[in-house]
PDB file of C-alpha atoms and ligand atoms in Angstrom:
ATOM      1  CA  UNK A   1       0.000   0.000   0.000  1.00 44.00           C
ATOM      2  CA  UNK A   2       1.409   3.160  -0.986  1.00 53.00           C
ATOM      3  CA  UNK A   3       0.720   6.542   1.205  1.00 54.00           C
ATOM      4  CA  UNK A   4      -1.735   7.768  -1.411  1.00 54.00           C
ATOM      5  CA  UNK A   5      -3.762   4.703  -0.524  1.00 51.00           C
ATOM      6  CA  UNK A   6      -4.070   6.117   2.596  1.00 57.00           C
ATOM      7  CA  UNK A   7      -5.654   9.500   1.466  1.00 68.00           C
ATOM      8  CA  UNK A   8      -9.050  10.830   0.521  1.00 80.00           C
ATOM      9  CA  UNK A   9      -8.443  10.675  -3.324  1.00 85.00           C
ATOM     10  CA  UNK A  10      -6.564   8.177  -5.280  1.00 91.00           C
ATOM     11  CA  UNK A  11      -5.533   7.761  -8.789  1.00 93.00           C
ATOM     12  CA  UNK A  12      -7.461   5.762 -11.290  1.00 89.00           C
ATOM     13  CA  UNK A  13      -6.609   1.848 -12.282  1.00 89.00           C
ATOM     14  CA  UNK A  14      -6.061   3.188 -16.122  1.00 95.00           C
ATOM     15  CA  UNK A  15      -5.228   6.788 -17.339  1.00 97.00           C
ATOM     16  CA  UNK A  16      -7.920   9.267 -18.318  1.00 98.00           C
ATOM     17  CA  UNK A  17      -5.601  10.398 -21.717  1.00 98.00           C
ATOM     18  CA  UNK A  18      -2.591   8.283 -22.287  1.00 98.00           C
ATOM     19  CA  UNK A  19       0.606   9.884 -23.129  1.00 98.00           C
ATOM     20  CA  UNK A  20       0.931   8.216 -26.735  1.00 98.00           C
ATOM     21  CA  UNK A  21      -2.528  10.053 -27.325  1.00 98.00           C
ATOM     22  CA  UNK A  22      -1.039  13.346 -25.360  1.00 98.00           C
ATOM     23  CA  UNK A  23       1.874  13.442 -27.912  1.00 98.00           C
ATOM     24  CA  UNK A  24      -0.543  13.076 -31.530  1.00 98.00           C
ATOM     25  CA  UNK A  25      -2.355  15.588 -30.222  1.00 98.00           C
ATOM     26  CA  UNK A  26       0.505  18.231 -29.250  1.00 98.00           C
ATOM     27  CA  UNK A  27       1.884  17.125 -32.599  1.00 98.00           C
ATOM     28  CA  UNK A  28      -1.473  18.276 -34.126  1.00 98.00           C
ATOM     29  CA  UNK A  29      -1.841  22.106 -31.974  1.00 98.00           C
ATOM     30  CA  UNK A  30       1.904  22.629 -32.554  1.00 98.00           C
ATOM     31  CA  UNK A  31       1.390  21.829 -36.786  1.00 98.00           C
ATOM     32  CA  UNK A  32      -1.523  24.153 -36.776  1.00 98.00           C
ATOM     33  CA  UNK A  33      -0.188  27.170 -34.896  1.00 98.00           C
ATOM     34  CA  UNK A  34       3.175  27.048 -37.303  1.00 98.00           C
ATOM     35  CA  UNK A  35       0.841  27.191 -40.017  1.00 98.00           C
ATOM     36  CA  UNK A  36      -1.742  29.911 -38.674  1.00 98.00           C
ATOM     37  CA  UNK A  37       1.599  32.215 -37.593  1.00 98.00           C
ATOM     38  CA  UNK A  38       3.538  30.897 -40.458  1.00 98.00           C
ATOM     39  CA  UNK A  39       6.209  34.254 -41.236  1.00 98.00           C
ATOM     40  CA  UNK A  40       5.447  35.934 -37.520  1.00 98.00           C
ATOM     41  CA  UNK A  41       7.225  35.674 -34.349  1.00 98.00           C
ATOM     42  CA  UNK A  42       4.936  34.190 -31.569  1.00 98.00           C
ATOM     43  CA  UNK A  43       5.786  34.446 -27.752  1.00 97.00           C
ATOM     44  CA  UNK A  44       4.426  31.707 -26.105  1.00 98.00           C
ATOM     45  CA  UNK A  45       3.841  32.434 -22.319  1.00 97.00           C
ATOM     46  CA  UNK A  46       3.558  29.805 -20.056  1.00 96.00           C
ATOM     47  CA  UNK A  47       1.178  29.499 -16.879  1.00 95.00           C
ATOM     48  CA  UNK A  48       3.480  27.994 -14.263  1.00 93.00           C
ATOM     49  CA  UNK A  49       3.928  25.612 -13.043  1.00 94.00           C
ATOM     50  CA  UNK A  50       1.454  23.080 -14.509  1.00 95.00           C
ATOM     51  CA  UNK A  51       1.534  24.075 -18.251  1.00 97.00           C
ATOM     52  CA  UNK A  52       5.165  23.412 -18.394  1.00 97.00           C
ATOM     53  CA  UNK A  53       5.374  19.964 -19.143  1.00 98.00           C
ATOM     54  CA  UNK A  54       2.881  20.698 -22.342  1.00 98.00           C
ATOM     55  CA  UNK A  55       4.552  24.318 -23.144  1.00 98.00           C
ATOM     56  CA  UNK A  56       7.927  23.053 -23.797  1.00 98.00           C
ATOM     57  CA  UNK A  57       6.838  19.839 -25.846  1.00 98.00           C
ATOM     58  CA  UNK A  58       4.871  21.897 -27.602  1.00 98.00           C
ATOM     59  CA  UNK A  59       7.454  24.689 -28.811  1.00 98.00           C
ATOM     60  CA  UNK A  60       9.619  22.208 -30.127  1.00 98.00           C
ATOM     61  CA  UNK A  61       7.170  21.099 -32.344  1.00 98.00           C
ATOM     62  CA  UNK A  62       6.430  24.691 -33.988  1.00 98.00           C
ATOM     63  CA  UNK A  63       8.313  25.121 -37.015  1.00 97.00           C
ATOM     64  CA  UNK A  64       8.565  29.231 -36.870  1.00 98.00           C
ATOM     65  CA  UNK A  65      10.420  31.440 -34.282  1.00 98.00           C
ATOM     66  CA  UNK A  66       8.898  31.201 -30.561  1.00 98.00           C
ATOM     67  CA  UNK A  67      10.000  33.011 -27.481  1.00 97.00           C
ATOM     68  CA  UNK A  68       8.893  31.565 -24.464  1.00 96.00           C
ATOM     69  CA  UNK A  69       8.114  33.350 -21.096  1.00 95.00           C
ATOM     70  CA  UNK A  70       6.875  32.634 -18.096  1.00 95.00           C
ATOM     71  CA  UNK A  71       3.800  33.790 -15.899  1.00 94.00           C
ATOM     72  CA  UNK A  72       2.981  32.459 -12.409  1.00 91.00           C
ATOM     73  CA  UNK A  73      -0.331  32.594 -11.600  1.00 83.00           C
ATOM     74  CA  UNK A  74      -2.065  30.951  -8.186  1.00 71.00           C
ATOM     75  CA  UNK A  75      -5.886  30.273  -8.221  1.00 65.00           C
ATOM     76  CA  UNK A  76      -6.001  26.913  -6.548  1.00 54.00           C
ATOM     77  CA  UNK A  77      -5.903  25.463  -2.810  1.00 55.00           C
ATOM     78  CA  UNK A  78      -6.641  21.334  -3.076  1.00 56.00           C
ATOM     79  CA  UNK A  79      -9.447  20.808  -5.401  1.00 59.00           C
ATOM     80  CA  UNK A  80     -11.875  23.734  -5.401  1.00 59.00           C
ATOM     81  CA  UNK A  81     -11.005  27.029  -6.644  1.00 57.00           C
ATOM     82  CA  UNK A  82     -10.200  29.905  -3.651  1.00 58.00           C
ATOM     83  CA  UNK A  83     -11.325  33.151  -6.288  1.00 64.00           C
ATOM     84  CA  UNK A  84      -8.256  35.395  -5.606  1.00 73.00           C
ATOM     85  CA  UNK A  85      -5.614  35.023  -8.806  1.00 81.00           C
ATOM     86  CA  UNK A  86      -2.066  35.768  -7.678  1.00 75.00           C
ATOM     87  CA  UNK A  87      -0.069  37.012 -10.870  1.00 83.00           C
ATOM     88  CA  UNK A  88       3.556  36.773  -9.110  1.00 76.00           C
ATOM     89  CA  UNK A  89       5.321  36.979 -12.067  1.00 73.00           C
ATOM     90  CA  UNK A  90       6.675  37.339 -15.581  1.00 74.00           C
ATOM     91  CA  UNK A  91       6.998  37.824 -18.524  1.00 79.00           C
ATOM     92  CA  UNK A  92      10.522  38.990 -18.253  1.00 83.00           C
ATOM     93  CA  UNK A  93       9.740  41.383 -21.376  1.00 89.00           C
ATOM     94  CA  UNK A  94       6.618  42.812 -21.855  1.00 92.00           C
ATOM     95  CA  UNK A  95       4.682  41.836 -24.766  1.00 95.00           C
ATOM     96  CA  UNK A  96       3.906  44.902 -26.437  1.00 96.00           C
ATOM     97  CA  UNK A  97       3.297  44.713 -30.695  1.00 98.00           C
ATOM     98  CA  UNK A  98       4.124  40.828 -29.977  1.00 97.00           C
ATOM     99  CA  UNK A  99       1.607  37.715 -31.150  1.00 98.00           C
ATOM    100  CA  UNK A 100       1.333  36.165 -28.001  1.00 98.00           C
ATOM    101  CA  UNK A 101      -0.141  32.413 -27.415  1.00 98.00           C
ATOM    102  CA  UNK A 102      -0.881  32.405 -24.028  1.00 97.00           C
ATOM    103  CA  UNK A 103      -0.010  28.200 -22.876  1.00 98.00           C
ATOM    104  CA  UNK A 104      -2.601  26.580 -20.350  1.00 97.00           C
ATOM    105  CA  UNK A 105      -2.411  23.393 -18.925  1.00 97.00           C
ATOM    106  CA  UNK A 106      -6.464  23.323 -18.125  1.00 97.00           C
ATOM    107  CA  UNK A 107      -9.381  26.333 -18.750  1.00 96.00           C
ATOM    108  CA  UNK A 108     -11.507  25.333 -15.391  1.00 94.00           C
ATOM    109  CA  UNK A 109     -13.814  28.445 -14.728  1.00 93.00           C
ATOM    110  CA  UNK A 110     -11.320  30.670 -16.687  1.00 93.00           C
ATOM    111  CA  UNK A 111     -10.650  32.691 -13.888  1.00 91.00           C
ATOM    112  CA  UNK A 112      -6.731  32.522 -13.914  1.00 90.00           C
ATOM    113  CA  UNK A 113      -6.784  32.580 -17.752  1.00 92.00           C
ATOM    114  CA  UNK A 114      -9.140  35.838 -17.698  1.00 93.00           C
ATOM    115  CA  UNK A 115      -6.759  37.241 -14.803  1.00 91.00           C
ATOM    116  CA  UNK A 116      -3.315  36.563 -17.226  1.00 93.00           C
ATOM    117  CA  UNK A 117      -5.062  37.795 -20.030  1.00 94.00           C
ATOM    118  CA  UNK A 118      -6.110  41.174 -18.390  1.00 92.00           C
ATOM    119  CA  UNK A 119      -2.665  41.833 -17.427  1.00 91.00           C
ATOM    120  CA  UNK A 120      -1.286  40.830 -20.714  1.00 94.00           C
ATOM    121  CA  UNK A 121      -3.827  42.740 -22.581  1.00 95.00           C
ATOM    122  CA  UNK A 122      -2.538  45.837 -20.542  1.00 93.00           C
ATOM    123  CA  UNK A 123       0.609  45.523 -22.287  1.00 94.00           C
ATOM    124  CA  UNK A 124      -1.112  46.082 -25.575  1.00 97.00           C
ATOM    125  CA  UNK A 125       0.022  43.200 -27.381  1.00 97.00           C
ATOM    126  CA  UNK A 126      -0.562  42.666 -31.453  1.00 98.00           C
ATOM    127  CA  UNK A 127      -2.529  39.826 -31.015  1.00 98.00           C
ATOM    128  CA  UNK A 128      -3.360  37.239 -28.055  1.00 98.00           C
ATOM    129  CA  UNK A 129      -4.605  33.693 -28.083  1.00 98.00           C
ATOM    130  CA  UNK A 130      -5.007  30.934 -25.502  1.00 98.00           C
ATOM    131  CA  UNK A 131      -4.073  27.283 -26.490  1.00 98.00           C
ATOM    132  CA  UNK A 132      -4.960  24.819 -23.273  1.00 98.00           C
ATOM    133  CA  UNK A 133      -3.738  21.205 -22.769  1.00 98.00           C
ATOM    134  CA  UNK A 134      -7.469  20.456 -21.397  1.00 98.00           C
ATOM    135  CA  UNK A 135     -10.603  21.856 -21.216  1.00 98.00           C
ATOM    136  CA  UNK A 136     -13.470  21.739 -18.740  1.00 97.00           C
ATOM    137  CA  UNK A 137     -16.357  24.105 -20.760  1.00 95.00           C
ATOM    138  CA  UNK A 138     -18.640  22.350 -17.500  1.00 94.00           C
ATOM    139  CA  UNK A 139     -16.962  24.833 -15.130  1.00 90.00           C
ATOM    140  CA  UNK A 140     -16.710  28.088 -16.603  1.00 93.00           C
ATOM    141  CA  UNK A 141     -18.065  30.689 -14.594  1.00 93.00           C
ATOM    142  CA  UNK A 142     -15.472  33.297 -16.704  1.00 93.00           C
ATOM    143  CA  UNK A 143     -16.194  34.383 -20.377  1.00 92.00           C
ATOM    144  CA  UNK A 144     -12.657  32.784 -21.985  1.00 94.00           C
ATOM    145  CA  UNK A 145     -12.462  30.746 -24.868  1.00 93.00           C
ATOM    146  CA  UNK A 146      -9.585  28.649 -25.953  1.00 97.00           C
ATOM    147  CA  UNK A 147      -8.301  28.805 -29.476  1.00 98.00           C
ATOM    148  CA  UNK A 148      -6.699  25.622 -29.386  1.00 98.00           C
ATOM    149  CA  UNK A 149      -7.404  22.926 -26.946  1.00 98.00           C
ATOM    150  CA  UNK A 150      -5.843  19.826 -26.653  1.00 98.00           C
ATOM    151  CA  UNK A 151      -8.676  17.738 -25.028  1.00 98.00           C
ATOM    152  CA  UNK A 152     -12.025  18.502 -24.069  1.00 98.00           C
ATOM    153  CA  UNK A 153     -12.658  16.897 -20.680  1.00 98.00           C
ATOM    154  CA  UNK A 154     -16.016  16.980 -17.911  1.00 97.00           C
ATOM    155  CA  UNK A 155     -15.649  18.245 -14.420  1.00 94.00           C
ATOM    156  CA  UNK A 156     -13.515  15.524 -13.181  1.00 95.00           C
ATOM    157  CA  UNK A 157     -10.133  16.548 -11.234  1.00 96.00           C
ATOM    158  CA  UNK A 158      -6.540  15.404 -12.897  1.00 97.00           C
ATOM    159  CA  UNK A 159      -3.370  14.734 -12.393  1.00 97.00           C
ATOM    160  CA  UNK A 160       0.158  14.258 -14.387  1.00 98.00           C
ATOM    161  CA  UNK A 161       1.775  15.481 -17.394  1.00 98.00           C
ATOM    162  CA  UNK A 162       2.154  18.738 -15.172  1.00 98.00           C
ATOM    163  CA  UNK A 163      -1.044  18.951 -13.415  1.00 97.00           C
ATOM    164  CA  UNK A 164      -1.204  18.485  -9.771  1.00 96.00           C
ATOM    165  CA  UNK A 165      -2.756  17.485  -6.512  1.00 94.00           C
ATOM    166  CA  UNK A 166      -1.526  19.947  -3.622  1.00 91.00           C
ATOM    167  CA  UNK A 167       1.981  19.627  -5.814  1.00 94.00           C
ATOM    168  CA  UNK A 168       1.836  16.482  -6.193  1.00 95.00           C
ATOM    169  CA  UNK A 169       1.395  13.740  -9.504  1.00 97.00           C
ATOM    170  CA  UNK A 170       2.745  16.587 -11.976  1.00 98.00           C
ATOM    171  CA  UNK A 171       5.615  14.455 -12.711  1.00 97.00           C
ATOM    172  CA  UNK A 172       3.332  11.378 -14.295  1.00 97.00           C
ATOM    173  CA  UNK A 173       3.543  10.350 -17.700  1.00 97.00           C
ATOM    174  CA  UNK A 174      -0.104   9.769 -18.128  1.00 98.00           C
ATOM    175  CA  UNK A 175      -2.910  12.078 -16.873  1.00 98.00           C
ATOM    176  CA  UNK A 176      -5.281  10.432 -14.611  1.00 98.00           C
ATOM    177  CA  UNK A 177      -8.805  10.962 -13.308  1.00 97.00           C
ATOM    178  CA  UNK A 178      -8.669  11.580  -9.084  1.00 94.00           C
ATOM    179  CA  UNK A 179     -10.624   8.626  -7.657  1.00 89.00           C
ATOM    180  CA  UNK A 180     -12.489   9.641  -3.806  1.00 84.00           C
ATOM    181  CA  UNK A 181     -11.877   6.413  -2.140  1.00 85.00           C
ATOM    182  CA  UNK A 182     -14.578   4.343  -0.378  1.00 72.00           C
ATOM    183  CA  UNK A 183     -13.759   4.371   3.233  1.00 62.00           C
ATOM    184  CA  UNK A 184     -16.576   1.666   3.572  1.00 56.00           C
ATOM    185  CA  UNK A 185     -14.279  -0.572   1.762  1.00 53.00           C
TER     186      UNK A 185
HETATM  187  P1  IMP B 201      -9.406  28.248 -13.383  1.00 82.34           P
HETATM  188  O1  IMP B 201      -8.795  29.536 -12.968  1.00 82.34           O
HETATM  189  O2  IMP B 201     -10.602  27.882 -12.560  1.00 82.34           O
HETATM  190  O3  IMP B 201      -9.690  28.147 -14.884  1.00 82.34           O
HETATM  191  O4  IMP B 201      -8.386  27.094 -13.022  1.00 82.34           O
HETATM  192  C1  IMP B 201      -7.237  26.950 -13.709  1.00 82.34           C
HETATM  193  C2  IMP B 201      -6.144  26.404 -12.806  1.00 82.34           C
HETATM  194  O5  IMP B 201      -6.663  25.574 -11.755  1.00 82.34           O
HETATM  195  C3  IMP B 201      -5.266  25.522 -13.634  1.00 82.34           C
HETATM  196  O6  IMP B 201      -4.219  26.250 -14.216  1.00 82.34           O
HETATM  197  C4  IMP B 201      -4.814  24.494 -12.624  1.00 82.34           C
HETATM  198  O7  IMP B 201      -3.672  24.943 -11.925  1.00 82.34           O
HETATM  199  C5  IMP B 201      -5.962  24.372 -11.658  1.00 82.34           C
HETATM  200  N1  IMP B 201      -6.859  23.246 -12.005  1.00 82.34           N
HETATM  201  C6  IMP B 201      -8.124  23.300 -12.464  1.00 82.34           C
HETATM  202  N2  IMP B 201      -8.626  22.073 -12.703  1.00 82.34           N
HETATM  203  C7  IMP B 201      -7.627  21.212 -12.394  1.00 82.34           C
HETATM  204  C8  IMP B 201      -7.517  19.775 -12.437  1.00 82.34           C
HETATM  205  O8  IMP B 201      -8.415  19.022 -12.821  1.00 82.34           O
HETATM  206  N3  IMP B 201      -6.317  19.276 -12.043  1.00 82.34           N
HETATM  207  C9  IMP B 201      -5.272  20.039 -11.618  1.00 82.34           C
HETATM  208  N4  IMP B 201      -5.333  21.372 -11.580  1.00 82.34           N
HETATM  209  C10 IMP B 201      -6.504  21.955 -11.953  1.00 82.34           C
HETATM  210 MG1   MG B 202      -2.376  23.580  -9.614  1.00 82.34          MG
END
């Protein structure tokens, strides 16, 4: 029995999305942005910490220029979302007359996404898009919408390929479903 075991939530027998299907699909968003930019610059900021993973797979597969930067923003505390968004930092250089592709790891109720995109929108950018590893259109309380998404998911919490649980599970291959466990059992 492993600690996890031991805990309210535990990780499901098989994966939700499978990293073999993970990889086609970044294959797939990172084809279409180099063609939809094809000839421009794009800087590709990166929510941290949980869009990492995706962000940096996903740059090497875009066959034009990218710049990537880094924003941290805090929205979450366990499993249900606190309301305050915490933008502590980034990008290094603002984005002014840039194309920016703002990289998600999951578009929940949008409000971190609307919160990033406010503050990059301040810096008067050329154009802005959002491209998220997973979406959760169930849960959006915030008018955002993603111009590329990797998955479409329900409400259902997950874990891996970046995404965690109270900082942990980012470092799975696989992203998995969060079980509760059945204490009767
Ligand atoms: P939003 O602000 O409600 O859209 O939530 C977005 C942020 O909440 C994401 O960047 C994640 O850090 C976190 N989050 C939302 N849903 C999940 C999930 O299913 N697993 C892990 N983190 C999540
Ligand atoms: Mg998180």
């Amino acid at each position: 029995m492993n600690r996890f075991d031991r805990e309210a939530f535990k990780l499901g027998a098989q994966p939700l999305i499978p990293r073999n299907q993970i990889d086609q699909r970044v294959v797939e968003l990172a084809g279409q942005i180099g063609h939809e930019y094809r000839g421009l610059e794009v800087v590709a900021v990166a929510i941290l910490k949980g869009s990492v993973f995706f962000a940096t797979d996903l740059i090497q597969l875009i066959e034009i220029p990218v710049v990537l930067e880094f924003i941290r923003a805090k929205s979450y505390a366990g499993m249900s979302s606190t309301g305050a968004v915490q933008l502590t930092f980034g990008p290094e250089r603002p984005v002014t007359g840039r194309h920016v592709i703002l990289v998600e790891d999951v578009l929940d109720t949008g409000r971190t996404s609307a919160a990033v995109l406010d503050h990059l929108l301040s810096e008067r950018p050329e154009s802005v898009a959002i491209c998220t590893l997973l979406d959760k259109p169930s849960q959006r309380t915030f008018e955002i919408h993603a111009d590329y998404v990797g998955f479409t998911i329900g409400d259902e919490f997950v874990v891996g390929y970046g995404l965690d649980y109270e900082e942990r599970f980012r470092n799975l291959r696989d992203i998995y479903a969060l079980e509760a466990v059945d204490d009767r059992a």
